[in-house]
Amino acid sequence: MLFDTHAHMDDRAFDDDRGELLSHLPEAGIGLLMNPGCSLDSSRAACALARKYDYIYAAVGSHPDAAAEVNPQVLEEYRALVRENPKVKAIGEIGLDYHYEDVPREIQKEAFRAQMALAAELDLPVIVHEREAHCDGMAIVREFPTVTGVFHCYSGSPDMAKELVSLGWYIGFTGVLTFKNARKALEVAASLPLDRIVLETDCPYMSPEPFRGKRNDPGKLYRMAQALAALRGLSEEDVQRLTLENGRRLYRI
Ligand code: NI
């Protein structure tokens, strides 16, 4: 049984076959699934999916691309979604993305800090999206010593991962683990303590080999488990068990 710790099932890429796909995932080996929000609208959709399907859990938050929407009223909406639904287990995804910079860095940082503070207030873990913003991301993490969670689709250095682990964080790996040229991600995944690694599809993006370029979905998570098993010299069963336990510990499920 696998835990997809980061899947955007509310994405419009699934509009044509979402119900069909979600009703068959448990028999395809997906025992648990975390659907993070990317915006207020997407957070509401994630909560609705968590109500409908036993194995789905939700997180609420505004992604760096939606950082401009974050204001006291939106934060109050997130508080209400957490209060109303015990299956909301995290704040996310939140963070910094300096790759495209559609949203100015200062606005991203402000939204990230406000949502880290919300997680501290509600005593929830966070799901962090951090791309090409390693220094600023770590600086904000250090400002909130009581908040931990997961750095999803990890793209930092082995040293940064080591620091995160020492602070109590988890590291999430996607289909990148199956890419031949993924030297950096493999180096990190090879060096981390086994109780700090979680697996995710980040679907509909980041399809693993041999599905690269196609729409990703949680049914392809077994490929990440196979890649991690080969890398760490473990059986696939052990990887499934370990990463499932890690995901449950991370999200307190
Ligand atoms: Ni994501």
PDB file of C-alpha atoms and ligand atoms in Angstrom:
ATOM      1  CA  MET A   1       0.000   0.000   0.000  1.00  0.00           C
ATOM      2  CA  LEU A   2       1.365   3.418  -1.002  1.00  0.00           C
ATOM      3  CA  PHE A   3       0.743   6.940   0.284  1.00  0.00           C
ATOM      4  CA  ASP A   4       0.739   9.627  -2.424  1.00  0.00           C
ATOM      5  CA  THR A   5       1.739  12.526  -0.162  1.00  0.00           C
ATOM      6  CA  HIS A   6       1.193  15.228  -2.821  1.00  0.00           C
ATOM      7  CA  ALA A   7      -1.398  14.851  -5.599  1.00  0.00           C
ATOM      8  CA  HIS A   8      -3.447  17.639  -7.194  1.00  0.00           C
ATOM      9  CA  MET A   9      -6.593  15.662  -7.945  1.00  0.00           C
ATOM     10  CA  ASP A  10      -8.614  18.907  -8.090  1.00  0.00           C
ATOM     11  CA  ASP A  11      -6.558  20.008 -11.132  1.00  0.00           C
ATOM     12  CA  ARG A  12      -8.579  20.530 -14.291  1.00  0.00           C
ATOM     13  CA  ALA A  13      -6.382  17.948 -16.031  1.00  0.00           C
ATOM     14  CA  PHE A  14      -8.618  15.384 -14.253  1.00  0.00           C
ATOM     15  CA  ASP A  15     -11.968  17.000 -15.099  1.00  0.00           C
ATOM     16  CA  ASP A  16     -12.916  14.330 -17.657  1.00  0.00           C
ATOM     17  CA  ASP A  17     -12.199  11.224 -15.577  1.00  0.00           C
ATOM     18  CA  ARG A  18     -11.646  12.270 -11.932  1.00  0.00           C
ATOM     19  CA  GLY A  19     -14.436  10.119 -10.460  1.00  0.00           C
ATOM     20  CA  GLU A  20     -13.420   7.062 -12.463  1.00  0.00           C
ATOM     21  CA  LEU A  21      -9.758   7.453 -11.484  1.00  0.00           C
ATOM     22  CA  LEU A  22     -10.415   8.115  -7.781  1.00  0.00           C
ATOM     23  CA  SER A  23     -12.798   5.206  -7.370  1.00  0.00           C
ATOM     24  CA  HIS A  24     -10.141   2.778  -8.650  1.00  0.00           C
ATOM     25  CA  LEU A  25      -6.990   4.050  -6.908  1.00  0.00           C
ATOM     26  CA  PRO A  26      -7.402   1.996  -3.697  1.00  0.00           C
ATOM     27  CA  GLU A  27      -7.486  -1.249  -5.666  1.00  0.00           C
ATOM     28  CA  ALA A  28      -4.431  -0.004  -7.596  1.00  0.00           C
ATOM     29  CA  GLY A  29      -2.521   0.159  -4.297  1.00  0.00           C
ATOM     30  CA  ILE A  30      -2.993   3.786  -3.238  1.00  0.00           C
ATOM     31  CA  GLY A  31      -4.047   3.544   0.409  1.00  0.00           C
ATOM     32  CA  LEU A  32      -3.766   7.217   1.317  1.00  0.00           C
ATOM     33  CA  LEU A  33      -3.584  10.451  -0.661  1.00  0.00           C
ATOM     34  CA  MET A  34      -2.873  14.049   0.354  1.00  0.00           C
ATOM     35  CA  ASN A  35      -4.398  16.693  -1.911  1.00  0.00           C
ATOM     36  CA  PRO A  36      -2.809  20.077  -1.189  1.00  0.00           C
ATOM     37  CA  GLY A  37      -4.520  23.342  -2.096  1.00  0.00           C
ATOM     38  CA  CYS A  38      -2.871  25.840  -4.452  1.00  0.00           C
ATOM     39  CA  SER A  39      -5.265  28.738  -3.853  1.00  0.00           C
ATOM     40  CA  LEU A  40      -8.418  29.395  -1.854  1.00  0.00           C
ATOM     41  CA  ASP A  41     -10.550  27.866  -4.641  1.00  0.00           C
ATOM     42  CA  SER A  42      -8.318  24.835  -4.991  1.00  0.00           C
ATOM     43  CA  SER A  43      -8.207  24.404  -1.184  1.00  0.00           C
ATOM     44  CA  ARG A  44     -12.014  24.279  -1.134  1.00  0.00           C
ATOM     45  CA  ALA A  45     -11.948  21.674  -3.910  1.00  0.00           C
ATOM     46  CA  ALA A  46      -9.348  19.625  -1.986  1.00  0.00           C
ATOM     47  CA  CYS A  47     -11.579  19.670   1.113  1.00  0.00           C
ATOM     48  CA  ALA A  48     -14.571  18.517  -0.944  1.00  0.00           C
ATOM     49  CA  LEU A  49     -12.575  15.552  -2.281  1.00  0.00           C
ATOM     50  CA  ALA A  50     -11.490  14.646   1.275  1.00  0.00           C
ATOM     51  CA  ARG A  51     -15.147  14.597   2.322  1.00  0.00           C
ATOM     52  CA  LYS A  52     -16.113  12.366  -0.568  1.00  0.00           C
ATOM     53  CA  TYR A  53     -13.320   9.755  -0.450  1.00  0.00           C
ATOM     54  CA  ASP A  54     -12.193   7.967   2.737  1.00  0.00           C
ATOM     55  CA  TYR A  55      -8.557   7.654   1.672  1.00  0.00           C
ATOM     56  CA  ILE A  56      -8.132  11.311   0.634  1.00  0.00           C
ATOM     57  CA  TYR A  57      -6.893  14.019   3.018  1.00  0.00           C
ATOM     58  CA  ALA A  58      -6.545  17.730   2.299  1.00  0.00           C
ATOM     59  CA  ALA A  59      -4.297  20.708   2.954  1.00  0.00           C
ATOM     60  CA  VAL A  60      -5.273  24.359   2.576  1.00  0.00           C
ATOM     61  CA  GLY A  61      -3.022  27.154   1.422  1.00  0.00           C
ATOM     62  CA  SER A  62      -1.906  29.493  -1.343  1.00  0.00           C
ATOM     63  CA  HIS A  63       0.975  28.424  -3.616  1.00  0.00           C
ATOM     64  CA  PRO A  64       3.626  31.082  -4.394  1.00  0.00           C
ATOM     65  CA  ASP A  65       1.899  31.621  -7.786  1.00  0.00           C
ATOM     66  CA  ALA A  66      -1.237  32.645  -5.845  1.00  0.00           C
ATOM     67  CA  ALA A  67       0.647  34.563  -3.131  1.00  0.00           C
ATOM     68  CA  ALA A  68      -1.036  37.844  -4.112  1.00  0.00           C
ATOM     69  CA  GLU A  69      -4.433  36.542  -2.918  1.00  0.00           C
ATOM     70  CA  VAL A  70      -3.229  36.036   0.676  1.00  0.00           C
ATOM     71  CA  ASN A  71      -4.803  38.539   3.062  1.00  0.00           C
ATOM     72  CA  PRO A  72      -6.444  38.354   6.519  1.00  0.00           C
ATOM     73  CA  GLN A  73      -9.790  37.363   4.993  1.00  0.00           C
ATOM     74  CA  VAL A  74      -8.315  34.464   3.029  1.00  0.00           C
ATOM     75  CA  LEU A  75      -6.426  33.303   6.133  1.00  0.00           C
ATOM     76  CA  GLU A  76      -9.734  33.375   8.020  1.00  0.00           C
ATOM     77  CA  GLU A  77     -11.286  31.182   5.289  1.00  0.00           C
ATOM     78  CA  TYR A  78      -8.428  28.707   5.762  1.00  0.00           C
ATOM     79  CA  ARG A  79      -9.033  28.687   9.524  1.00  0.00           C
ATOM     80  CA  ALA A  80     -12.700  27.891   8.886  1.00  0.00           C
ATOM     81  CA  LEU A  81     -11.874  25.046   6.467  1.00  0.00           C
ATOM     82  CA  VAL A  82      -9.563  23.525   9.120  1.00  0.00           C
ATOM     83  CA  ARG A  83     -12.219  23.890  11.842  1.00  0.00           C
ATOM     84  CA  GLU A  84     -14.994  22.358   9.716  1.00  0.00           C
ATOM     85  CA  ASN A  85     -13.137  19.328   8.456  1.00  0.00           C
ATOM     86  CA  PRO A  86     -10.932  17.034  10.586  1.00  0.00           C
ATOM     87  CA  LYS A  87      -9.412  15.629   7.374  1.00  0.00           C
ATOM     88  CA  VAL A  88      -7.547  18.890   6.724  1.00  0.00           C
ATOM     89  CA  LYS A  89      -4.130  17.852   8.016  1.00  0.00           C
ATOM     90  CA  ALA A  90      -1.719  20.555   6.815  1.00  0.00           C
ATOM     91  CA  ILE A  91      -1.221  24.089   5.524  1.00  0.00           C
ATOM     92  CA  GLY A  92      -0.014  23.977   1.915  1.00  0.00           C
ATOM     93  CA  GLU A  93       1.207  24.199  -0.498  1.00  0.00           C
ATOM     94  CA  ILE A  94       3.015  27.373   0.450  1.00  0.00           C
ATOM     95  CA  GLY A  95       6.510  28.662  -0.211  1.00  0.00           C
ATOM     96  CA  LEU A  96       8.657  30.478  -2.742  1.00  0.00           C
ATOM     97  CA  ASP A  97       9.192  30.054  -6.475  1.00  0.00           C
ATOM     98  CA  TYR A  98      11.798  32.302  -8.081  1.00  0.00           C
ATOM     99  CA  HIS A  99      11.860  30.357 -11.369  1.00  0.00           C
ATOM    100  CA  TYR A 100       9.181  32.375 -13.154  1.00  0.00           C
ATOM    101  CA  GLU A 101       8.719  35.236 -10.700  1.00  0.00           C
ATOM    102  CA  ASP A 102       5.218  36.070 -11.951  1.00  0.00           C
ATOM    103  CA  VAL A 103       4.635  37.246  -8.401  1.00  0.00           C
ATOM    104  CA  PRO A 104       7.236  39.647  -6.922  1.00  0.00           C
ATOM    105  CA  ARG A 105       9.547  38.063  -4.355  1.00  0.00           C
ATOM    106  CA  GLU A 106       8.483  40.366  -1.516  1.00  0.00           C
ATOM    107  CA  ILE A 107       4.823  39.365  -1.970  1.00  0.00           C
ATOM    108  CA  GLN A 108       5.776  35.679  -2.035  1.00  0.00           C
ATOM    109  CA  LYS A 109       7.800  36.034   1.169  1.00  0.00           C
ATOM    110  CA  GLU A 110       5.003  37.879   2.931  1.00  0.00           C
ATOM    111  CA  ALA A 111       2.443  35.200   1.966  1.00  0.00           C
ATOM    112  CA  PHE A 112       4.831  32.404   2.992  1.00  0.00           C
ATOM    113  CA  ARG A 113       5.437  34.008   6.420  1.00  0.00           C
ATOM    114  CA  ALA A 114       1.714  34.640   7.006  1.00  0.00           C
ATOM    115  CA  GLN A 115       0.894  30.985   6.248  1.00  0.00           C
ATOM    116  CA  MET A 116       3.782  29.657   8.371  1.00  0.00           C
ATOM    117  CA  ALA A 117       2.347  31.752  11.214  1.00  0.00           C
ATOM    118  CA  LEU A 118      -1.087  30.232  10.527  1.00  0.00           C
ATOM    119  CA  ALA A 119       0.402  26.731  10.770  1.00  0.00           C
ATOM    120  CA  ALA A 120       2.052  27.657  14.087  1.00  0.00           C
ATOM    121  CA  GLU A 121      -1.259  29.007  15.391  1.00  0.00           C
ATOM    122  CA  LEU A 122      -3.223  25.912  14.319  1.00  0.00           C
ATOM    123  CA  ASP A 123      -0.431  23.474  15.237  1.00  0.00           C
ATOM    124  CA  LEU A 124      -0.416  21.900  11.751  1.00  0.00           C
ATOM    125  CA  PRO A 125       2.485  20.750   9.553  1.00  0.00           C
ATOM    126  CA  VAL A 126       3.176  22.605   6.309  1.00  0.00           C
ATOM    127  CA  ILE A 127       3.758  21.518   2.706  1.00  0.00           C
ATOM    128  CA  VAL A 128       6.482  23.698   1.210  1.00  0.00           C
ATOM    129  CA  HIS A 129       7.049  24.362  -2.488  1.00  0.00           C
ATOM    130  CA  GLU A 130      10.503  25.884  -2.905  1.00  0.00           C
ATOM    131  CA  ARG A 131      12.101  26.375  -6.279  1.00  0.00           C
ATOM    132  CA  GLU A 132      15.304  28.337  -6.915  1.00  0.00           C
ATOM    133  CA  ALA A 133      14.799  30.138  -3.607  1.00  0.00           C
ATOM    134  CA  HIS A 134      16.873  27.965  -1.267  1.00  0.00           C
ATOM    135  CA  CYS A 135      18.407  30.779   0.845  1.00  0.00           C
ATOM    136  CA  ASP A 136      15.237  32.778   1.405  1.00  0.00           C
ATOM    137  CA  GLY A 137      13.229  29.572   1.941  1.00  0.00           C
ATOM    138  CA  MET A 138      15.560  28.317   4.654  1.00  0.00           C
ATOM    139  CA  ALA A 139      15.710  31.757   6.285  1.00  0.00           C
ATOM    140  CA  ILE A 140      11.916  31.769   6.683  1.00  0.00           C
ATOM    141  CA  VAL A 141      11.903  28.145   7.913  1.00  0.00           C
ATOM    142  CA  ARG A 142      14.371  29.156  10.641  1.00  0.00           C
ATOM    143  CA  GLU A 143      12.094  32.039  11.699  1.00  0.00           C
ATOM    144  CA  PHE A 144       9.400  29.490  12.712  1.00  0.00           C
ATOM    145  CA  PRO A 145      11.140  26.886  14.892  1.00  0.00           C
ATOM    146  CA  THR A 146       7.850  25.316  16.044  1.00  0.00           C
ATOM    147  CA  VAL A 147       6.678  24.627  12.474  1.00  0.00           C
ATOM    148  CA  THR A 148       7.794  21.566  10.506  1.00  0.00           C
ATOM    149  CA  GLY A 149       6.427  19.621   7.558  1.00  0.00           C
ATOM    150  CA  VAL A 150       7.679  18.539   4.162  1.00  0.00           C
ATOM    151  CA  PHE A 151       9.761  20.149   1.417  1.00  0.00           C
ATOM    152  CA  HIS A 152       7.942  18.623  -1.546  1.00  0.00           C
ATOM    153  CA  CYS A 153       9.543  17.869  -4.935  1.00  0.00           C
ATOM    154  CA  TYR A 154      12.864  18.538  -3.258  1.00  0.00           C
ATOM    155  CA  SER A 155      15.455  20.354  -5.378  1.00  0.00           C
ATOM    156  CA  GLY A 156      17.990  21.567  -2.812  1.00  0.00           C
ATOM    157  CA  SER A 157      21.432  20.306  -1.844  1.00  0.00           C
ATOM    158  CA  PRO A 158      22.264  17.312   0.385  1.00  0.00           C
ATOM    159  CA  ASP A 159      23.461  19.779   3.068  1.00  0.00           C
ATOM    160  CA  MET A 160      20.200  21.687   3.040  1.00  0.00           C
ATOM    161  CA  ALA A 161      18.269  18.397   3.329  1.00  0.00           C
ATOM    162  CA  LYS A 162      20.465  17.472   6.279  1.00  0.00           C
ATOM    163  CA  GLU A 163      19.628  20.736   8.028  1.00  0.00           C
ATOM    164  CA  LEU A 164      15.894  20.270   7.362  1.00  0.00           C
ATOM    165  CA  VAL A 165      15.998  16.741   8.770  1.00  0.00           C
ATOM    166  CA  SER A 166      17.835  17.973  11.869  1.00  0.00           C
ATOM    167  CA  LEU A 167      15.019  20.510  12.350  1.00  0.00           C
ATOM    168  CA  GLY A 168      12.404  17.726  12.146  1.00  0.00           C
ATOM    169  CA  TRP A 169      11.315  18.093   8.519  1.00  0.00           C
ATOM    170  CA  TYR A 170      10.532  15.466   5.864  1.00  0.00           C
ATOM    171  CA  ILE A 171      11.739  15.450   2.245  1.00  0.00           C
ATOM    172  CA  GLY A 172       9.377  14.596  -0.639  1.00  0.00           C
ATOM    173  CA  PHE A 173      10.504  12.963  -3.882  1.00  0.00           C
ATOM    174  CA  THR A 174       8.637  12.805  -7.193  1.00  0.00           C
ATOM    175  CA  GLY A 175       9.123  10.972 -10.493  1.00  0.00           C
ATOM    176  CA  VAL A 176      12.458  12.784 -10.760  1.00  0.00           C
ATOM    177  CA  LEU A 177      13.825   9.729  -8.900  1.00  0.00           C
ATOM    178  CA  THR A 178      13.280   7.717 -12.095  1.00  0.00           C
ATOM    179  CA  PHE A 179      15.073  10.184 -14.428  1.00  0.00           C
ATOM    180  CA  LYS A 180      18.489   9.138 -15.705  1.00  0.00           C
ATOM    181  CA  ASN A 181      19.907  12.658 -15.312  1.00  0.00           C
ATOM    182  CA  ALA A 182      18.600  13.187 -11.755  1.00  0.00           C
ATOM    183  CA  ARG A 183      22.017  13.029 -10.118  1.00  0.00           C
ATOM    184  CA  LYS A 184      21.240  15.613  -7.419  1.00  0.00           C
ATOM    185  CA  ALA A 185      17.885  14.196  -6.288  1.00  0.00           C
ATOM    186  CA  LEU A 186      19.349  10.674  -6.196  1.00  0.00           C
ATOM    187  CA  GLU A 187      22.301  11.868  -4.130  1.00  0.00           C
ATOM    188  CA  VAL A 188      19.926  13.377  -1.557  1.00  0.00           C
ATOM    189  CA  ALA A 189      17.610  10.332  -1.543  1.00  0.00           C
ATOM    190  CA  ALA A 190      20.621   8.056  -1.031  1.00  0.00           C
ATOM    191  CA  SER A 191      21.914  10.014   1.956  1.00  0.00           C
ATOM    192  CA  LEU A 192      18.778  10.725   4.019  1.00  0.00           C
ATOM    193  CA  PRO A 193      17.610   8.766   7.069  1.00  0.00           C
ATOM    194  CA  LEU A 194      14.924   6.337   5.878  1.00  0.00           C
ATOM    195  CA  ASP A 195      12.386   7.674   8.368  1.00  0.00           C
ATOM    196  CA  ARG A 196      12.383  11.132   6.721  1.00  0.00           C
ATOM    197  CA  ILE A 197      11.561  10.271   3.093  1.00  0.00           C
ATOM    198  CA  VAL A 198       8.086  10.509   1.579  1.00  0.00           C
ATOM    199  CA  LEU A 199       6.959   9.742  -1.968  1.00  0.00           C
ATOM    200  CA  GLU A 200       4.636  11.826  -4.115  1.00  0.00           C
ATOM    201  CA  THR A 201       3.448  12.105  -7.698  1.00  0.00           C
ATOM    202  CA  ASP A 202       2.797  15.897  -7.733  1.00  0.00           C
ATOM    203  CA  CYS A 203       0.322  14.874 -10.438  1.00  0.00           C
ATOM    204  CA  PRO A 204      -0.767  15.911 -13.024  1.00  0.00           C
ATOM    205  CA  TYR A 205       2.877  17.080 -13.358  1.00  0.00           C
ATOM    206  CA  MET A 206       6.233  15.271 -13.093  1.00  0.00           C
ATOM    207  CA  SER A 207       5.388  11.879 -14.649  1.00  0.00           C
ATOM    208  CA  PRO A 208       7.982   9.214 -13.873  1.00  0.00           C
ATOM    209  CA  GLU A 209       9.766   7.149 -16.524  1.00  0.00           C
ATOM    210  CA  PRO A 210       8.517   5.541 -18.769  1.00  0.00           C
ATOM    211  CA  PHE A 211       5.541   7.931 -18.777  1.00  0.00           C
ATOM    212  CA  ARG A 212       7.451  11.229 -19.125  1.00  0.00           C
ATOM    213  CA  GLY A 213       5.511  13.887 -21.007  1.00  0.00           C
ATOM    214  CA  LYS A 214       2.168  12.206 -20.291  1.00  0.00           C
ATOM    215  CA  ARG A 215      -0.344  13.207 -17.621  1.00  0.00           C
ATOM    216  CA  ASN A 216       0.760  11.884 -14.245  1.00  0.00           C
ATOM    217  CA  ASP A 217      -1.620  10.241 -11.752  1.00  0.00           C
ATOM    218  CA  PRO A 218      -1.278   8.472  -8.362  1.00  0.00           C
ATOM    219  CA  GLY A 219      -1.404   5.048 -10.048  1.00  0.00           C
ATOM    220  CA  LYS A 220       2.161   5.734 -11.242  1.00  0.00           C
ATOM    221  CA  LEU A 221       3.608   6.183  -7.727  1.00  0.00           C
ATOM    222  CA  TYR A 222       4.856   2.576  -7.718  1.00  0.00           C
ATOM    223  CA  ARG A 223       7.629   3.736 -10.077  1.00  0.00           C
ATOM    224  CA  MET A 224       9.021   6.094  -7.397  1.00  0.00           C
ATOM    225  CA  ALA A 225       8.909   3.239  -4.857  1.00  0.00           C
ATOM    226  CA  GLN A 226      10.798   0.983  -7.273  1.00  0.00           C
ATOM    227  CA  ALA A 227      13.450   3.660  -7.884  1.00  0.00           C
ATOM    228  CA  LEU A 228      13.941   4.295  -4.161  1.00  0.00           C
ATOM    229  CA  ALA A 229      14.111   0.548  -3.436  1.00  0.00           C
ATOM    230  CA  ALA A 230      16.851   0.114  -6.060  1.00  0.00           C
ATOM    231  CA  LEU A 231      18.763   3.143  -4.765  1.00  0.00           C
ATOM    232  CA  ARG A 232      18.687   2.067  -1.099  1.00  0.00           C
ATOM    233  CA  GLY A 233      18.989  -1.708  -1.637  1.00  0.00           C
ATOM    234  CA  LEU A 234      15.574  -2.389  -0.102  1.00  0.00           C
ATOM    235  CA  SER A 235      12.596  -4.470  -1.209  1.00  0.00           C
ATOM    236  CA  GLU A 236       9.649  -2.628  -2.728  1.00  0.00           C
ATOM    237  CA  GLU A 237       7.509  -3.880   0.186  1.00  0.00           C
ATOM    238  CA  ASP A 238       9.877  -2.287   2.701  1.00  0.00           C
ATOM    239  CA  VAL A 239       9.868   1.007   0.804  1.00  0.00           C
ATOM    240  CA  GLN A 240       6.060   0.968   0.666  1.00  0.00           C
ATOM    241  CA  ARG A 241       5.808   0.277   4.406  1.00  0.00           C
ATOM    242  CA  LEU A 242       8.466   2.845   5.414  1.00  0.00           C
ATOM    243  CA  THR A 243       7.181   5.689   3.256  1.00  0.00           C
ATOM    244  CA  LEU A 244       3.584   5.000   4.308  1.00  0.00           C
ATOM    245  CA  GLU A 245       4.597   5.197   7.987  1.00  0.00           C
ATOM    246  CA  ASN A 246       6.574   8.384   7.291  1.00  0.00           C
ATOM    247  CA  GLY A 247       3.628  10.015   5.553  1.00  0.00           C
ATOM    248  CA  ARG A 248       1.285   9.125   8.420  1.00  0.00           C
ATOM    249  CA  ARG A 249       3.756  10.571  10.945  1.00  0.00           C
ATOM    250  CA  LEU A 250       4.242  13.720   8.837  1.00  0.00           C
ATOM    251  CA  TYR A 251       0.511  14.466   8.478  1.00  0.00           C
ATOM    252  CA  ARG A 252      -0.543  12.883  11.812  1.00  0.00           C
ATOM    253  CA  ILE A 253      -2.959  10.432  10.198  1.00  0.00           C
TER     254      ILE A 253
HETATM  255 NI    NI B   1       2.218  20.679  -5.887  1.00  0.00          NI
END
